[in-house]
Amino acid sequence: MAIVVTGATGTIGRALIRELGGAALAVVRRPDQGADLGCAYVVGDLEQPESVPIEPGDRLFLNSSIWPGFVAAHRAVIDHAAARGAAQVVTVSVRGATPAGLLASGLHGQVDDHLRASGVPWSILAPVGFMQNLAGDVDEEGRIFGSYGRGPVGYIDARDIAAVAAALLTRPVGDDATYELTGPAAPTHDEIAAELTRALGRPVRYVDLPVEEGAAHFEKRGLPAPAARDLARLMAQIGDGRWASTTTTVADVVGRAPRSLREFLGQTESPTARR
Ligand SMILES: NC(=O)c1ccc[n+]([C@@H]2O[C@H](COP(=O)([O-])OP(=O)(O)OC[C@H]3O[C@@H](n4cnc5c(N)ncnc54)[C@H](OP(=O)(O)O)[C@@H]3O)[C@@H](O)[C@H]2O)c1
């Protein structure tokens, strides 16, 4: 039985393949992307569900970045997995996802509902923001902009999401469940800026913007106006506390604590990842 890994070239996907130690069957969009993965691979695209190779009893890790066709493609791949007799689908969503949510929350909410109703055994990983994003958010003048206010956020190292996925994909298939995944602590963005100052060796400060100003800022940075507004609104919702609590789920599933931000920043050669 194969463990089929989509999003294999991504931040979580690469870490998952390392966790699986070559036991994965990776799905990549171009043949040249498979060579350095260290596992078997096939060329496939989530927009062509039949190109995702699933045999009866296989287990599927379903993950990708977001694009306009995300919901339709993910739903179609879930239907394909159900029709082919997959033993399990493990997917990556976002904490608090709901079909009516803003941006990725809404898209994931729609896919999650479809998976829950698919008849395939499922595990939904629902992480908060990734530590991998933080250093890349610092601009050339050492500023991070956001509309989080003083709300704490329990950022997680994406490698800990991969560790949870690996455990769920290699154990006997368990009950259907949603796993809320966080790091070990929930710092404010001022505290995160202090950690980044320490790690990067240059001053970093968090600049908090009210939603309207945040929307204008993100629009100036190139986001279309509606997306810029939704991003600032989503940050304000997060700052209101929806990602403030931490969970013990990583430790419960993998048997060790998730990495702290300080560990993450200290261990990583370059504390940034592809976005
Ligand atoms: N970043 C955060 O803070 C955060 C927080 C919570 C949840 N999430 C969720 O995490 C997920 C992203 O995970 P990640 O950061 O590991 O991804 P990532 O590093 O952005 O990589 C995206 C992966 O998806 C693949 N992909 C994109 N479109 C595809 C398609 N049509 N068919 C097949 N593969 C496709 C990419 O392949 P190519 O190499 O060919 O492009 C790549 O392997 C998203 O669902 C996001 O909402 C993110």
mmCIF file of C-alpha atoms and ligand atoms in Angstrom:
data_model
loop_
_atom_site.group_PDB
_atom_site.id
_atom_site.type_symbol
_atom_site.label_atom_id
_atom_site.label_comp_id
_atom_site.label_asym_id
_atom_site.label_seq_id
_atom_site.Cartn_x
_atom_site.Cartn_y
_atom_site.Cartn_z
ATOM 1 C CA MET A 1 0.000 0.000 0.000
ATOM 2 C CA ALA A 2 1.443 3.362 -0.984
ATOM 3 C CA ILE A 3 1.507 6.616 0.940
ATOM 4 C CA VAL A 4 0.797 9.099 -1.839
ATOM 5 C CA VAL A 5 2.115 12.604 -1.054
ATOM 6 C CA THR A 6 0.830 15.626 -2.966
ATOM 7 C CA GLY A 7 2.360 19.074 -2.460
ATOM 8 C CA ALA A 8 5.584 17.085 -2.256
ATOM 9 C CA THR A 9 7.852 19.991 -3.234
ATOM 10 C CA GLY A 10 6.317 22.303 -0.629
ATOM 11 C CA THR A 11 7.368 23.178 2.911
ATOM 12 C CA ILE A 12 5.284 20.486 4.612
ATOM 13 C CA GLY A 13 5.622 17.997 1.758
ATOM 14 C CA ARG A 14 9.432 17.924 1.787
ATOM 15 C CA ALA A 15 9.487 17.561 5.558
ATOM 16 C CA LEU A 16 6.906 14.772 5.379
ATOM 17 C CA ILE A 17 8.951 12.859 2.815
ATOM 18 C CA ARG A 18 11.981 13.144 5.119
ATOM 19 C CA GLU A 19 9.833 11.811 7.983
ATOM 20 C CA LEU A 20 8.635 8.895 5.863
ATOM 21 C CA GLY A 21 12.216 7.975 4.976
ATOM 22 C CA GLY A 22 11.587 7.196 1.321
ATOM 23 C CA ALA A 23 8.334 5.289 1.889
ATOM 24 C CA ALA A 24 6.344 7.975 0.066
ATOM 25 C CA LEU A 25 5.103 8.060 -3.499
ATOM 26 C CA ALA A 26 5.411 11.768 -4.337
ATOM 27 C CA VAL A 27 3.221 13.561 -6.850
ATOM 28 C CA VAL A 28 5.082 16.393 -8.611
ATOM 29 C CA ARG A 29 3.947 18.670 -11.401
ATOM 30 C CA ARG A 30 7.162 18.469 -13.481
ATOM 31 C CA PRO A 31 9.503 15.482 -13.892
ATOM 32 C CA ASP A 32 12.591 17.519 -12.894
ATOM 33 C CA GLN A 33 11.037 18.211 -9.457
ATOM 34 C CA GLY A 34 11.201 14.594 -8.354
ATOM 35 C CA ALA A 35 14.910 13.926 -8.659
ATOM 36 C CA ASP A 36 16.050 15.340 -5.303
ATOM 37 C CA LEU A 37 13.096 14.190 -3.184
ATOM 38 C CA GLY A 38 14.613 10.881 -2.129
ATOM 39 C CA CYS A 39 11.530 8.780 -2.867
ATOM 40 C CA ALA A 40 9.594 7.385 -5.806
ATOM 41 C CA TYR A 41 7.584 9.957 -7.701
ATOM 42 C CA VAL A 42 5.042 10.375 -10.481
ATOM 43 C CA VAL A 43 4.019 13.437 -12.451
ATOM 44 C CA GLY A 44 0.520 14.627 -11.620
ATOM 45 C CA ASP A 45 -1.586 17.709 -11.052
ATOM 46 C CA LEU A 46 -4.474 18.189 -8.650
ATOM 47 C CA GLU A 47 -6.388 19.826 -11.491
ATOM 48 C CA GLN A 48 -6.360 16.381 -13.167
ATOM 49 C CA PRO A 49 -7.531 14.071 -10.372
ATOM 50 C CA GLU A 50 -6.914 10.900 -12.381
ATOM 51 C CA SER A 51 -3.219 11.827 -12.492
ATOM 52 C CA VAL A 52 -3.007 11.263 -8.725
ATOM 53 C CA PRO A 53 -2.213 7.535 -8.539
ATOM 54 C CA ILE A 54 -4.422 5.826 -5.958
ATOM 55 C CA GLU A 55 -4.873 2.088 -5.608
ATOM 56 C CA PRO A 56 -7.327 0.499 -3.171
ATOM 57 C CA GLY A 57 -5.958 0.711 0.365
ATOM 58 C CA ASP A 58 -3.506 3.546 -0.388
ATOM 59 C CA ARG A 59 -3.219 6.487 1.965
ATOM 60 C CA LEU A 60 -3.243 10.013 0.580
ATOM 61 C CA PHE A 61 -1.646 13.180 1.923
ATOM 62 C CA LEU A 62 -3.597 15.953 0.197
ATOM 63 C CA ASN A 63 -1.996 19.379 0.342
ATOM 64 C CA SER A 64 -1.152 22.284 -1.940
ATOM 65 C CA SER A 65 -0.920 26.028 -1.985
ATOM 66 C CA ILE A 66 -4.085 27.989 -2.734
ATOM 67 C CA TRP A 67 -5.121 29.026 -6.247
ATOM 68 C CA PRO A 68 -8.507 30.027 -7.717
ATOM 69 C CA GLY A 69 -9.364 26.434 -8.646
ATOM 70 C CA PHE A 70 -8.323 25.079 -5.234
ATOM 71 C CA VAL A 71 -11.755 24.071 -3.896
ATOM 72 C CA ALA A 72 -12.948 22.355 -7.070
ATOM 73 C CA ALA A 73 -9.647 20.522 -7.556
ATOM 74 C CA HIS A 74 -9.348 19.348 -3.950
ATOM 75 C CA ARG A 75 -12.969 18.177 -3.921
ATOM 76 C CA ALA A 76 -12.427 16.267 -7.176
ATOM 77 C CA VAL A 77 -9.292 14.579 -5.817
ATOM 78 C CA ILE A 78 -11.220 13.566 -2.674
ATOM 79 C CA ASP A 79 -13.958 12.050 -4.873
ATOM 80 C CA HIS A 80 -11.270 10.261 -6.897
ATOM 81 C CA ALA A 81 -9.701 8.897 -3.693
ATOM 82 C CA ALA A 82 -13.105 7.681 -2.494
ATOM 83 C CA ALA A 83 -13.892 6.039 -5.831
ATOM 84 C CA ARG A 84 -10.489 4.325 -5.919
ATOM 85 C CA GLY A 85 -10.911 2.904 -2.414
ATOM 86 C CA ALA A 86 -8.293 4.966 -0.562
ATOM 87 C CA ALA A 87 -7.866 3.859 3.051
ATOM 88 C CA GLN A 88 -7.366 7.387 4.393
ATOM 89 C CA VAL A 89 -6.996 11.030 3.392
ATOM 90 C CA VAL A 90 -4.873 13.297 5.583
ATOM 91 C CA THR A 91 -5.166 16.928 4.559
ATOM 92 C CA VAL A 92 -3.886 20.332 5.687
ATOM 93 C CA SER A 93 -6.476 22.966 6.479
ATOM 94 C CA VAL A 94 -6.221 25.940 8.843
ATOM 95 C CA ARG A 95 -7.373 26.364 12.425
ATOM 96 C CA GLY A 96 -10.971 27.544 12.629
ATOM 97 C CA ALA A 97 -11.674 26.984 8.914
ATOM 98 C CA THR A 98 -15.310 27.516 8.014
ATOM 99 C CA PRO A 99 -16.997 27.811 4.592
ATOM 100 C CA ALA A 100 -18.009 31.383 5.444
ATOM 101 C CA GLY A 101 -14.486 32.345 6.540
ATOM 102 C CA LEU A 102 -12.188 34.893 4.933
ATOM 103 C CA LEU A 103 -9.564 33.873 2.343
ATOM 104 C CA ALA A 104 -7.961 30.482 3.020
ATOM 105 C CA SER A 105 -10.286 29.833 5.970
ATOM 106 C CA GLY A 106 -13.295 29.831 3.632
ATOM 107 C CA LEU A 107 -11.639 27.724 0.924
ATOM 108 C CA HIS A 108 -10.416 25.137 3.421
ATOM 109 C CA GLY A 109 -13.791 25.154 5.160
ATOM 110 C CA GLN A 110 -15.473 24.115 1.897
ATOM 111 C CA VAL A 111 -12.931 21.370 1.190
ATOM 112 C CA ASP A 112 -13.025 20.106 4.783
ATOM 113 C CA ASP A 113 -16.821 19.744 4.695
ATOM 114 C CA HIS A 114 -16.552 17.795 1.449
ATOM 115 C CA LEU A 115 -13.930 15.469 2.923
ATOM 116 C CA ARG A 116 -15.978 14.865 6.085
ATOM 117 C CA ALA A 117 -18.924 13.791 3.919
ATOM 118 C CA SER A 118 -16.862 11.733 1.439
ATOM 119 C CA GLY A 119 -17.020 8.376 3.153
ATOM 120 C CA VAL A 120 -13.201 8.069 3.122
ATOM 121 C CA PRO A 121 -11.552 7.873 6.557
ATOM 122 C CA TRP A 122 -10.129 11.348 7.139
ATOM 123 C CA SER A 123 -7.764 13.372 9.278
ATOM 124 C CA ILE A 124 -7.792 17.159 8.962
ATOM 125 C CA LEU A 125 -4.705 18.978 10.204
ATOM 126 C CA ALA A 126 -5.717 22.477 11.264
ATOM 127 C CA PRO A 127 -2.572 24.490 12.033
ATOM 128 C CA VAL A 128 -2.158 28.155 12.818
ATOM 129 C CA GLY A 129 0.427 30.279 10.929
ATOM 130 C CA PHE A 130 3.828 28.774 10.113
ATOM 131 C CA MET A 131 7.054 29.983 11.771
ATOM 132 C CA GLN A 132 8.622 29.601 8.314
ATOM 133 C CA ASN A 133 6.762 32.722 7.147
ATOM 134 C CA LEU A 134 7.861 35.109 9.865
ATOM 135 C CA ALA A 135 11.354 36.160 8.808
ATOM 136 C CA GLY A 136 10.167 36.689 5.235
ATOM 137 C CA ASP A 137 7.601 39.191 6.500
ATOM 138 C CA VAL A 138 10.373 41.534 7.749
ATOM 139 C CA ASP A 139 10.918 44.358 5.272
ATOM 140 C CA GLU A 140 14.238 46.006 4.406
ATOM 141 C CA GLU A 141 13.724 48.526 7.212
ATOM 142 C CA GLY A 142 13.208 45.798 9.806
ATOM 143 C CA ARG A 143 9.445 46.168 10.079
ATOM 144 C CA ILE A 144 6.648 43.592 10.156
ATOM 145 C CA PHE A 145 3.244 45.030 9.361
ATOM 146 C CA GLY A 146 -0.008 43.497 10.523
ATOM 147 C CA SER A 147 -3.408 44.132 12.059
ATOM 148 C CA TYR A 148 -3.137 41.589 14.876
ATOM 149 C CA GLY A 149 -3.012 44.156 17.658
ATOM 150 C CA ARG A 150 -1.657 42.594 20.839
ATOM 151 C CA GLY A 151 -3.313 39.230 20.202
ATOM 152 C CA PRO A 152 -1.004 36.251 20.744
ATOM 153 C CA VAL A 153 -0.561 33.630 18.009
ATOM 154 C CA GLY A 154 0.790 30.119 18.614
ATOM 155 C CA TYR A 155 2.868 29.890 15.425
ATOM 156 C CA ILE A 156 3.999 26.372 14.527
ATOM 157 C CA ASP A 157 7.052 24.976 12.746
ATOM 158 C CA ALA A 158 5.713 23.364 9.547
ATOM 159 C CA ARG A 159 8.019 20.402 10.218
ATOM 160 C CA ASP A 160 5.874 19.581 13.248
ATOM 161 C CA ILE A 161 2.811 19.470 10.997
ATOM 162 C CA ALA A 162 4.725 17.005 8.806
ATOM 163 C CA ALA A 163 5.590 14.906 11.863
ATOM 164 C CA VAL A 164 1.922 14.662 12.807
ATOM 165 C CA ALA A 165 1.007 13.756 9.215
ATOM 166 C CA ALA A 166 3.716 11.067 9.128
ATOM 167 C CA ALA A 167 2.446 9.523 12.353
ATOM 168 C CA LEU A 168 -1.150 9.449 11.132
ATOM 169 C CA LEU A 169 -0.179 8.015 7.743
ATOM 170 C CA THR A 170 1.962 5.198 9.137
ATOM 171 C CA ARG A 171 -0.185 4.053 12.095
ATOM 172 C CA PRO A 172 -3.277 1.943 11.666
ATOM 173 C CA VAL A 173 -5.979 4.280 10.388
ATOM 174 C CA GLY A 174 -7.676 5.846 13.399
ATOM 175 C CA ASP A 175 -10.981 7.583 13.945
ATOM 176 C CA ASP A 176 -11.888 10.545 11.755
ATOM 177 C CA ALA A 177 -10.665 13.690 13.508
ATOM 178 C CA THR A 178 -9.596 17.301 13.169
ATOM 179 C CA TYR A 179 -6.214 18.054 14.768
ATOM 180 C CA GLU A 180 -5.683 21.651 15.912
ATOM 181 C CA LEU A 181 -1.926 22.171 15.708
ATOM 182 C CA THR A 182 0.072 24.961 17.363
ATOM 183 C CA GLY A 183 3.550 25.630 18.603
ATOM 184 C CA PRO A 184 4.315 25.385 22.324
ATOM 185 C CA ALA A 185 3.662 29.076 23.109
ATOM 186 C CA ALA A 186 1.612 31.966 21.776
ATOM 187 C CA PRO A 187 3.703 35.141 21.629
ATOM 188 C CA THR A 188 2.404 38.554 20.593
ATOM 189 C CA HIS A 189 3.852 40.078 17.441
ATOM 190 C CA ASP A 190 5.915 42.460 19.572
ATOM 191 C CA GLU A 191 7.452 39.413 21.262
ATOM 192 C CA ILE A 192 7.981 37.752 17.880
ATOM 193 C CA ALA A 193 9.782 40.882 16.650
ATOM 194 C CA ALA A 194 12.081 40.648 19.694
ATOM 195 C CA GLU A 195 12.883 36.999 18.850
ATOM 196 C CA LEU A 196 13.574 37.932 15.238
ATOM 197 C CA THR A 197 15.835 40.784 16.375
ATOM 198 C CA ARG A 198 17.850 38.269 18.359
ATOM 199 C CA ALA A 199 17.983 35.671 15.565
ATOM 200 C CA LEU A 200 18.612 37.966 12.607
ATOM 201 C CA GLY A 201 21.076 40.216 14.442
ATOM 202 C CA ARG A 202 19.317 43.407 13.332
ATOM 203 C CA PRO A 203 16.466 45.380 14.860
ATOM 204 C CA VAL A 204 12.991 44.157 13.951
ATOM 205 C CA ARG A 205 9.793 45.844 15.125
ATOM 206 C CA TYR A 206 6.131 45.065 14.693
ATOM 207 C CA VAL A 207 4.007 47.865 13.252
ATOM 208 C CA ASP A 208 0.319 47.402 14.057
ATOM 209 C CA LEU A 209 -2.146 48.938 11.623
ATOM 210 C CA PRO A 210 -5.900 49.375 12.098
ATOM 211 C CA VAL A 211 -7.823 47.330 9.521
ATOM 212 C CA GLU A 212 -8.356 50.191 7.041
ATOM 213 C CA GLU A 213 -4.671 51.142 7.110
ATOM 214 C CA GLY A 214 -3.646 47.487 6.953
ATOM 215 C CA ALA A 215 -5.815 47.009 3.860
ATOM 216 C CA ALA A 216 -4.224 50.052 2.185
ATOM 217 C CA HIS A 217 -0.757 48.787 3.108
ATOM 218 C CA PHE A 218 -1.303 45.311 1.628
ATOM 219 C CA GLU A 219 -2.873 46.821 -1.484
ATOM 220 C CA LYS A 220 0.200 49.034 -1.940
ATOM 221 C CA ARG A 221 2.286 45.860 -1.657
ATOM 222 C CA GLY A 222 0.446 44.407 -4.670
ATOM 223 C CA LEU A 223 -2.627 42.573 -3.369
ATOM 224 C CA PRO A 224 -5.927 43.284 -5.148
ATOM 225 C CA ALA A 225 -8.072 45.591 -2.974
ATOM 226 C CA PRO A 226 -10.643 42.974 -1.844
ATOM 227 C CA ALA A 227 -7.932 40.479 -0.868
ATOM 228 C CA ALA A 228 -5.957 43.213 0.915
ATOM 229 C CA ARG A 229 -9.017 44.158 2.942
ATOM 230 C CA ASP A 230 -9.824 40.537 3.769
ATOM 231 C CA LEU A 231 -6.225 39.908 4.831
ATOM 232 C CA ALA A 232 -6.287 42.851 7.244
ATOM 233 C CA ARG A 233 -9.709 41.743 8.560
ATOM 234 C CA LEU A 234 -8.464 38.177 9.002
ATOM 235 C CA MET A 235 -5.414 39.418 10.921
ATOM 236 C CA ALA A 236 -7.717 41.434 13.192
ATOM 237 C CA GLN A 237 -9.893 38.357 13.762
ATOM 238 C CA ILE A 238 -6.777 36.361 14.643
ATOM 239 C CA GLY A 239 -5.639 39.169 16.931
ATOM 240 C CA ASP A 240 -8.986 38.985 18.711
ATOM 241 C CA GLY A 241 -7.851 35.676 20.109
ATOM 242 C CA ARG A 242 -8.897 32.862 17.799
ATOM 243 C CA TRP A 243 -5.303 31.573 17.535
ATOM 244 C CA ALA A 244 -4.265 32.609 21.041
ATOM 245 C CA SER A 245 -4.533 29.271 22.803
ATOM 246 C CA THR A 246 -1.998 26.497 22.337
ATOM 247 C CA THR A 247 -2.856 22.811 22.049
ATOM 248 C CA THR A 248 -0.964 19.692 23.113
ATOM 249 C CA THR A 249 -1.832 17.884 19.892
ATOM 250 C CA VAL A 250 1.687 17.678 18.412
ATOM 251 C CA ALA A 251 3.015 16.135 21.618
ATOM 252 C CA ASP A 252 -0.031 13.878 21.956
ATOM 253 C CA VAL A 253 0.436 12.477 18.440
ATOM 254 C CA VAL A 254 4.213 12.365 17.978
ATOM 255 C CA GLY A 255 5.351 12.012 21.596
ATOM 256 C CA ARG A 256 7.542 15.113 21.795
ATOM 257 C CA ALA A 257 6.925 18.816 22.209
ATOM 258 C CA PRO A 258 6.628 21.019 19.123
ATOM 259 C CA ARG A 259 9.592 23.289 18.395
ATOM 260 C CA SER A 260 9.584 26.722 19.994
ATOM 261 C CA LEU A 261 10.128 29.858 17.931
ATOM 262 C CA ARG A 262 13.569 30.286 19.470
ATOM 263 C CA GLU A 263 14.527 26.720 18.578
ATOM 264 C CA PHE A 264 13.166 27.206 15.085
ATOM 265 C CA LEU A 265 15.074 30.431 14.498
ATOM 266 C CA GLY A 266 18.263 28.986 15.967
ATOM 267 C CA GLN A 267 18.184 25.660 14.116
ATOM 268 C CA THR A 268 17.278 26.832 10.664
ATOM 269 C CA GLU A 269 20.122 27.854 8.350
ATOM 270 C CA SER A 270 17.850 30.400 6.695
ATOM 271 C CA PRO A 271 14.712 30.966 8.761
ATOM 272 C CA THR A 272 12.602 31.585 5.663
ATOM 273 C CA ALA A 273 10.778 29.199 3.337
ATOM 274 C CA ARG A 274 9.042 29.402 0.033
ATOM 275 C CA ARG A 275 5.681 31.171 0.350
HETATM 276 N N1 LIG B 1 1.601 29.346 5.526
HETATM 277 C C1 LIG B 1 0.864 29.354 6.626
HETATM 278 O O1 LIG B 1 1.122 30.084 7.591
HETATM 279 C C2 LIG B 1 -0.310 28.416 6.712
HETATM 280 C C3 LIG B 1 -1.063 28.366 7.891
HETATM 281 C C4 LIG B 1 -2.115 27.450 7.986
HETATM 282 C C5 LIG B 1 -2.411 26.627 6.902
HETATM 283 N N2 LIG B 1 -1.656 26.721 5.762
HETATM 284 C C6 LIG B 1 -2.008 25.852 4.635
HETATM 285 O O2 LIG B 1 -0.871 25.057 4.274
HETATM 286 C C7 LIG B 1 -1.012 24.700 2.903
HETATM 287 C C8 LIG B 1 0.279 24.951 2.163
HETATM 288 O O3 LIG B 1 1.270 24.064 2.648
HETATM 289 P P1 LIG B 1 2.811 24.341 2.327
HETATM 290 O O4 LIG B 1 3.214 25.656 2.928
HETATM 291 O O5 LIG B 1 3.577 23.129 2.666
HETATM 292 O O6 LIG B 1 2.775 24.513 0.745
HETATM 293 P P2 LIG B 1 3.849 25.270 -0.170
HETATM 294 O O7 LIG B 1 5.198 25.240 0.441
HETATM 295 O O8 LIG B 1 3.265 26.589 -0.588
HETATM 296 O O9 LIG B 1 3.874 24.319 -1.445
HETATM 297 C C9 LIG B 1 2.733 24.167 -2.240
HETATM 298 C C10 LIG B 1 2.782 22.800 -2.879
HETATM 299 O O10 LIG B 1 1.563 22.625 -3.627
HETATM 300 C C11 LIG B 1 1.900 22.196 -4.934
HETATM 301 N N3 LIG B 1 0.830 22.548 -5.850
HETATM 302 C C12 LIG B 1 0.302 23.782 -6.074
HETATM 303 N N4 LIG B 1 -0.670 23.682 -7.005
HETATM 304 C C13 LIG B 1 -0.750 22.367 -7.358
HETATM 305 C C14 LIG B 1 -1.537 21.634 -8.284
HETATM 306 N N5 LIG B 1 -2.450 22.208 -9.059
HETATM 307 N N6 LIG B 1 -1.331 20.295 -8.398
HETATM 308 C C15 LIG B 1 -0.395 19.681 -7.642
HETATM 309 N N7 LIG B 1 0.390 20.319 -6.751
HETATM 310 C C16 LIG B 1 0.210 21.657 -6.625
HETATM 311 C C17 LIG B 1 3.210 22.886 -5.211
HETATM 312 O O11 LIG B 1 3.850 22.274 -6.312
HETATM 313 P P3 LIG B 1 4.883 23.095 -7.260
HETATM 314 O O12 LIG B 1 6.244 22.931 -6.618
HETATM 315 O O13 LIG B 1 4.775 22.398 -8.562
HETATM 316 O O14 LIG B 1 4.435 24.529 -7.297
HETATM 317 C C18 LIG B 1 3.925 22.646 -3.885
HETATM 318 O O15 LIG B 1 4.427 21.328 -3.804
HETATM 319 C C19 LIG B 1 -2.165 25.536 2.338
HETATM 320 O O16 LIG B 1 -3.322 24.753 2.281
HETATM 321 C C20 LIG B 1 -2.315 26.627 3.374
HETATM 322 O O17 LIG B 1 -3.611 27.205 3.410
HETATM 323 C C21 LIG B 1 -0.643 27.583 5.637
#
